[in-house]
Amino acid sequence: MMNRLFAIALLGTSLAAPAFAQQGQQPQAPPTTSAFLRNMYNGNKNNIVRSAEKVPEDMYGLRPGTQEEVRTFGQHLAHVANYNFLWCSQAKGEKNPNAGVNLEKTLKTKAEFQKALTDSFAYCDAAFSSLTTTSA
C-alpha cells in the first residue's frame, strides 16, 4: 500500500513540475541577425582587447617558430586593427581612415599596438551600433 501511494505521489509531482515551470516563463524570441552580429563583435572585441592588455610587452615580439612570414603577437593585433579599419570603412561607405598604412610594419611598442587596436574598435563601434537586420 505504501509503495502504491509513493508511486502515485511521485507521478503527480513529476507531472506538475513541468507545468509549474512553464507558468512564469515567456518564450524567448531568437535574436535578430543584427543583434547576433553585434554580440559576436562585442565578445570578440573584449577578448582581443583583454588579451592585448594582459600580455607583457616583451611577449609582443613572440613569433611561433622561426619563419619570418609568421606574424608575431603584436603583428596579429595590428592585423586585426588593419582589417577593422578596412571592413568598417566599407560598411560605413567611407574612405578607409588608415588607407596606405600597414600597422603590422609600423608599430613597435605595446602602447602603439594597443592604441591602434583601441582606435580601430572605436571606429567599428559606430558601424555595429547602427547595424540593422536589413543592413546586416
PDB file of C-alpha atoms in Angstrom:
ATOM      1  CA  MET A   1       0.000   0.000   0.000  1.00  0.00           C
ATOM      2  CA  MET A   2       2.805   2.371   0.922  1.00  0.00           C
ATOM      3  CA  ASN A   3       4.630   1.635  -2.355  1.00  0.00           C
ATOM      4  CA  ARG A   4       1.498   2.372  -4.374  1.00  0.00           C
ATOM      5  CA  LEU A   5       0.936   5.663  -2.523  1.00  0.00           C
ATOM      6  CA  PHE A   6       4.560   6.636  -3.066  1.00  0.00           C
ATOM      7  CA  ALA A   7       4.316   5.830  -6.802  1.00  0.00           C
ATOM      8  CA  ILE A   8       1.151   7.945  -7.172  1.00  0.00           C
ATOM      9  CA  ALA A   9       2.733  10.876  -5.302  1.00  0.00           C
ATOM     10  CA  LEU A  10       5.870  10.643  -7.446  1.00  0.00           C
ATOM     11  CA  LEU A  11       3.806  10.526 -10.643  1.00  0.00           C
ATOM     12  CA  GLY A  12       1.738  13.541  -9.582  1.00  0.00           C
ATOM     13  CA  THR A  13       4.851  15.525  -8.720  1.00  0.00           C
ATOM     14  CA  SER A  14       6.585  14.686 -11.981  1.00  0.00           C
ATOM     15  CA  LEU A  15       3.525  15.766 -13.993  1.00  0.00           C
ATOM     16  CA  ALA A  16       3.048  19.012 -12.065  1.00  0.00           C
ATOM     17  CA  ALA A  17       6.680  20.164 -12.172  1.00  0.00           C
ATOM     18  CA  PRO A  18       6.860  20.947 -15.920  1.00  0.00           C
ATOM     19  CA  ALA A  19       3.520  22.776 -15.820  1.00  0.00           C
ATOM     20  CA  PHE A  20       4.666  24.824 -12.828  1.00  0.00           C
ATOM     21  CA  ALA A  21       7.975  25.654 -14.501  1.00  0.00           C
ATOM     22  CA  GLN A  22       6.236  26.886 -17.654  1.00  0.00           C
ATOM     23  CA  GLN A  23       3.878  29.269 -15.849  1.00  0.00           C
ATOM     24  CA  GLY A  24       6.408  32.028 -15.153  1.00  0.00           C
ATOM     25  CA  GLN A  25       8.448  31.815 -18.353  1.00  0.00           C
ATOM     26  CA  GLN A  26       7.722  33.682 -21.536  1.00  0.00           C
ATOM     27  CA  PRO A  27       9.153  32.104 -24.668  1.00  0.00           C
ATOM     28  CA  GLN A  28      12.276  33.940 -25.796  1.00  0.00           C
ATOM     29  CA  ALA A  29      12.348  35.194 -29.364  1.00  0.00           C
ATOM     30  CA  PRO A  30      15.523  34.234 -31.205  1.00  0.00           C
ATOM     31  CA  PRO A  31      17.957  37.138 -31.584  1.00  0.00           C
ATOM     32  CA  THR A  32      17.832  39.129 -34.796  1.00  0.00           C
ATOM     33  CA  THR A  33      20.713  38.882 -37.233  1.00  0.00           C
ATOM     34  CA  SER A  34      21.932  42.334 -36.254  1.00  0.00           C
ATOM     35  CA  ALA A  35      21.783  41.523 -32.525  1.00  0.00           C
ATOM     36  CA  PHE A  36      23.669  38.269 -33.122  1.00  0.00           C
ATOM     37  CA  LEU A  37      26.403  40.045 -35.112  1.00  0.00           C
ATOM     38  CA  ARG A  38      26.652  42.858 -32.559  1.00  0.00           C
ATOM     39  CA  ASN A  39      27.009  40.329 -29.722  1.00  0.00           C
ATOM     40  CA  MET A  40      29.684  38.391 -31.610  1.00  0.00           C
ATOM     41  CA  TYR A  41      31.574  41.605 -32.392  1.00  0.00           C
ATOM     42  CA  ASN A  42      31.469  42.804 -28.775  1.00  0.00           C
ATOM     43  CA  GLY A  43      32.534  39.402 -27.436  1.00  0.00           C
ATOM     44  CA  ASN A  44      35.465  39.148 -29.844  1.00  0.00           C
ATOM     45  CA  LYS A  45      36.446  42.774 -29.222  1.00  0.00           C
ATOM     46  CA  ASN A  46      36.518  42.230 -25.467  1.00  0.00           C
ATOM     47  CA  ASN A  47      38.591  39.043 -25.780  1.00  0.00           C
ATOM     48  CA  ILE A  48      41.136  40.647 -28.101  1.00  0.00           C
ATOM     49  CA  VAL A  49      41.480  43.868 -26.095  1.00  0.00           C
ATOM     50  CA  ARG A  50      41.835  41.954 -22.808  1.00  0.00           C
ATOM     51  CA  SER A  51      44.472  39.697 -24.366  1.00  0.00           C
ATOM     52  CA  ALA A  52      46.405  42.735 -25.582  1.00  0.00           C
ATOM     53  CA  GLU A  53      46.287  44.198 -22.069  1.00  0.00           C
ATOM     54  CA  LYS A  54      47.388  41.025 -20.300  1.00  0.00           C
ATOM     55  CA  VAL A  55      50.320  40.030 -22.482  1.00  0.00           C
ATOM     56  CA  PRO A  56      53.568  41.648 -21.279  1.00  0.00           C
ATOM     57  CA  GLU A  57      55.405  43.926 -23.697  1.00  0.00           C
ATOM     58  CA  ASP A  58      58.354  41.559 -24.101  1.00  0.00           C
ATOM     59  CA  MET A  59      55.955  38.937 -25.496  1.00  0.00           C
ATOM     60  CA  TYR A  60      54.626  41.197 -28.277  1.00  0.00           C
ATOM     61  CA  GLY A  61      57.558  40.143 -30.432  1.00  0.00           C
ATOM     62  CA  LEU A  62      56.904  36.452 -29.803  1.00  0.00           C
ATOM     63  CA  ARG A  63      56.793  34.545 -33.069  1.00  0.00           C
ATOM     64  CA  PRO A  64      55.764  30.886 -33.046  1.00  0.00           C
ATOM     65  CA  GLY A  65      58.582  29.268 -34.952  1.00  0.00           C
ATOM     66  CA  THR A  66      61.421  30.925 -36.813  1.00  0.00           C
ATOM     67  CA  GLN A  67      59.818  31.732 -40.148  1.00  0.00           C
ATOM     68  CA  GLU A  68      59.649  35.468 -40.810  1.00  0.00           C
ATOM     69  CA  GLU A  69      56.307  35.201 -42.623  1.00  0.00           C
ATOM     70  CA  VAL A  70      54.649  34.054 -39.390  1.00  0.00           C
ATOM     71  CA  ARG A  71      53.234  37.059 -37.522  1.00  0.00           C
ATOM     72  CA  THR A  72      54.306  37.988 -34.008  1.00  0.00           C
ATOM     73  CA  PHE A  73      51.664  38.510 -31.322  1.00  0.00           C
ATOM     74  CA  GLY A  74      51.867  42.275 -31.863  1.00  0.00           C
ATOM     75  CA  GLN A  75      51.552  41.863 -35.624  1.00  0.00           C
ATOM     76  CA  HIS A  76      48.404  39.788 -35.124  1.00  0.00           C
ATOM     77  CA  LEU A  77      46.890  42.675 -33.153  1.00  0.00           C
ATOM     78  CA  ALA A  78      47.951  45.123 -35.866  1.00  0.00           C
ATOM     79  CA  HIS A  79      46.436  42.821 -38.485  1.00  0.00           C
ATOM     80  CA  VAL A  80      43.101  42.944 -36.629  1.00  0.00           C
ATOM     81  CA  ALA A  81      43.335  46.746 -36.472  1.00  0.00           C
ATOM     82  CA  ASN A  82      44.144  46.992 -40.215  1.00  0.00           C
ATOM     83  CA  TYR A  83      41.127  44.923 -41.135  1.00  0.00           C
ATOM     84  CA  ASN A  84      38.811  46.647 -38.658  1.00  0.00           C
ATOM     85  CA  PHE A  85      39.545  49.924 -40.460  1.00  0.00           C
ATOM     86  CA  LEU A  86      39.144  48.286 -43.874  1.00  0.00           C
ATOM     87  CA  TRP A  87      35.921  46.389 -43.239  1.00  0.00           C
ATOM     88  CA  CYS A  88      34.199  49.026 -41.149  1.00  0.00           C
ATOM     89  CA  SER A  89      35.027  51.809 -43.625  1.00  0.00           C
ATOM     90  CA  GLN A  90      33.381  49.685 -46.322  1.00  0.00           C
ATOM     91  CA  ALA A  91      30.361  49.045 -44.091  1.00  0.00           C
ATOM     92  CA  LYS A  92      30.073  52.776 -43.375  1.00  0.00           C
ATOM     93  CA  GLY A  93      30.570  53.684 -47.035  1.00  0.00           C
ATOM     94  CA  GLU A  94      33.573  55.841 -46.114  1.00  0.00           C
ATOM     95  CA  LYS A  95      37.184  56.110 -47.204  1.00  0.00           C
ATOM     96  CA  ASN A  96      39.438  53.935 -45.035  1.00  0.00           C
ATOM     97  CA  PRO A  97      40.987  56.336 -42.486  1.00  0.00           C
ATOM     98  CA  ASN A  98      44.007  54.033 -42.329  1.00  0.00           C
ATOM     99  CA  ALA A  99      44.451  53.589 -46.102  1.00  0.00           C
ATOM    100  CA  GLY A 100      48.053  53.081 -47.177  1.00  0.00           C
ATOM    101  CA  VAL A 101      49.301  52.360 -43.647  1.00  0.00           C
ATOM    102  CA  ASN A 102      50.316  48.820 -42.741  1.00  0.00           C
ATOM    103  CA  LEU A 103      50.220  48.782 -38.949  1.00  0.00           C
ATOM    104  CA  GLU A 104      51.942  45.394 -38.910  1.00  0.00           C
ATOM    105  CA  LYS A 105      55.110  47.042 -40.211  1.00  0.00           C
ATOM    106  CA  THR A 106      54.971  50.430 -38.453  1.00  0.00           C
ATOM    107  CA  LEU A 107      54.086  49.647 -34.832  1.00  0.00           C
ATOM    108  CA  LYS A 108      56.801  48.724 -32.353  1.00  0.00           C
ATOM    109  CA  THR A 109      55.633  49.045 -28.726  1.00  0.00           C
ATOM    110  CA  LYS A 110      52.795  47.552 -26.719  1.00  0.00           C
ATOM    111  CA  ALA A 111      51.321  51.039 -26.239  1.00  0.00           C
ATOM    112  CA  GLU A 112      51.311  51.635 -30.023  1.00  0.00           C
ATOM    113  CA  PHE A 113      49.675  48.264 -30.731  1.00  0.00           C
ATOM    114  CA  GLN A 114      47.036  48.836 -28.044  1.00  0.00           C
ATOM    115  CA  LYS A 115      46.245  52.349 -29.277  1.00  0.00           C
ATOM    116  CA  ALA A 116      45.840  51.181 -32.875  1.00  0.00           C
ATOM    117  CA  LEU A 117      43.637  48.308 -31.738  1.00  0.00           C
ATOM    118  CA  THR A 118      41.512  50.549 -29.500  1.00  0.00           C
ATOM    119  CA  ASP A 119      41.170  53.177 -32.252  1.00  0.00           C
ATOM    120  CA  SER A 120      40.115  50.547 -34.786  1.00  0.00           C
ATOM    121  CA  PHE A 121      37.465  49.119 -32.481  1.00  0.00           C
ATOM    122  CA  ALA A 122      36.205  52.627 -31.652  1.00  0.00           C
ATOM    123  CA  TYR A 123      35.893  53.236 -35.399  1.00  0.00           C
ATOM    124  CA  CYS A 124      33.932  49.981 -35.797  1.00  0.00           C
ATOM    125  CA  ASP A 125      31.680  50.561 -32.769  1.00  0.00           C
ATOM    126  CA  ALA A 126      29.620  53.106 -34.718  1.00  0.00           C
ATOM    127  CA  ALA A 127      29.133  50.675 -37.608  1.00  0.00           C
ATOM    128  CA  PHE A 128      27.988  47.872 -35.332  1.00  0.00           C
ATOM    129  CA  SER A 129      25.770  50.057 -33.129  1.00  0.00           C
ATOM    130  CA  SER A 130      23.856  51.305 -36.169  1.00  0.00           C
ATOM    131  CA  LEU A 131      23.541  47.837 -37.679  1.00  0.00           C
ATOM    132  CA  THR A 132      20.015  46.743 -38.527  1.00  0.00           C
ATOM    133  CA  THR A 133      18.728  43.400 -39.719  1.00  0.00           C
ATOM    134  CA  THR A 134      18.308  44.891 -43.206  1.00  0.00           C
ATOM    135  CA  SER A 135      21.829  46.340 -43.350  1.00  0.00           C
ATOM    136  CA  ALA A 136      23.351  43.202 -41.842  1.00  0.00           C
TER     137      ALA A 136
END
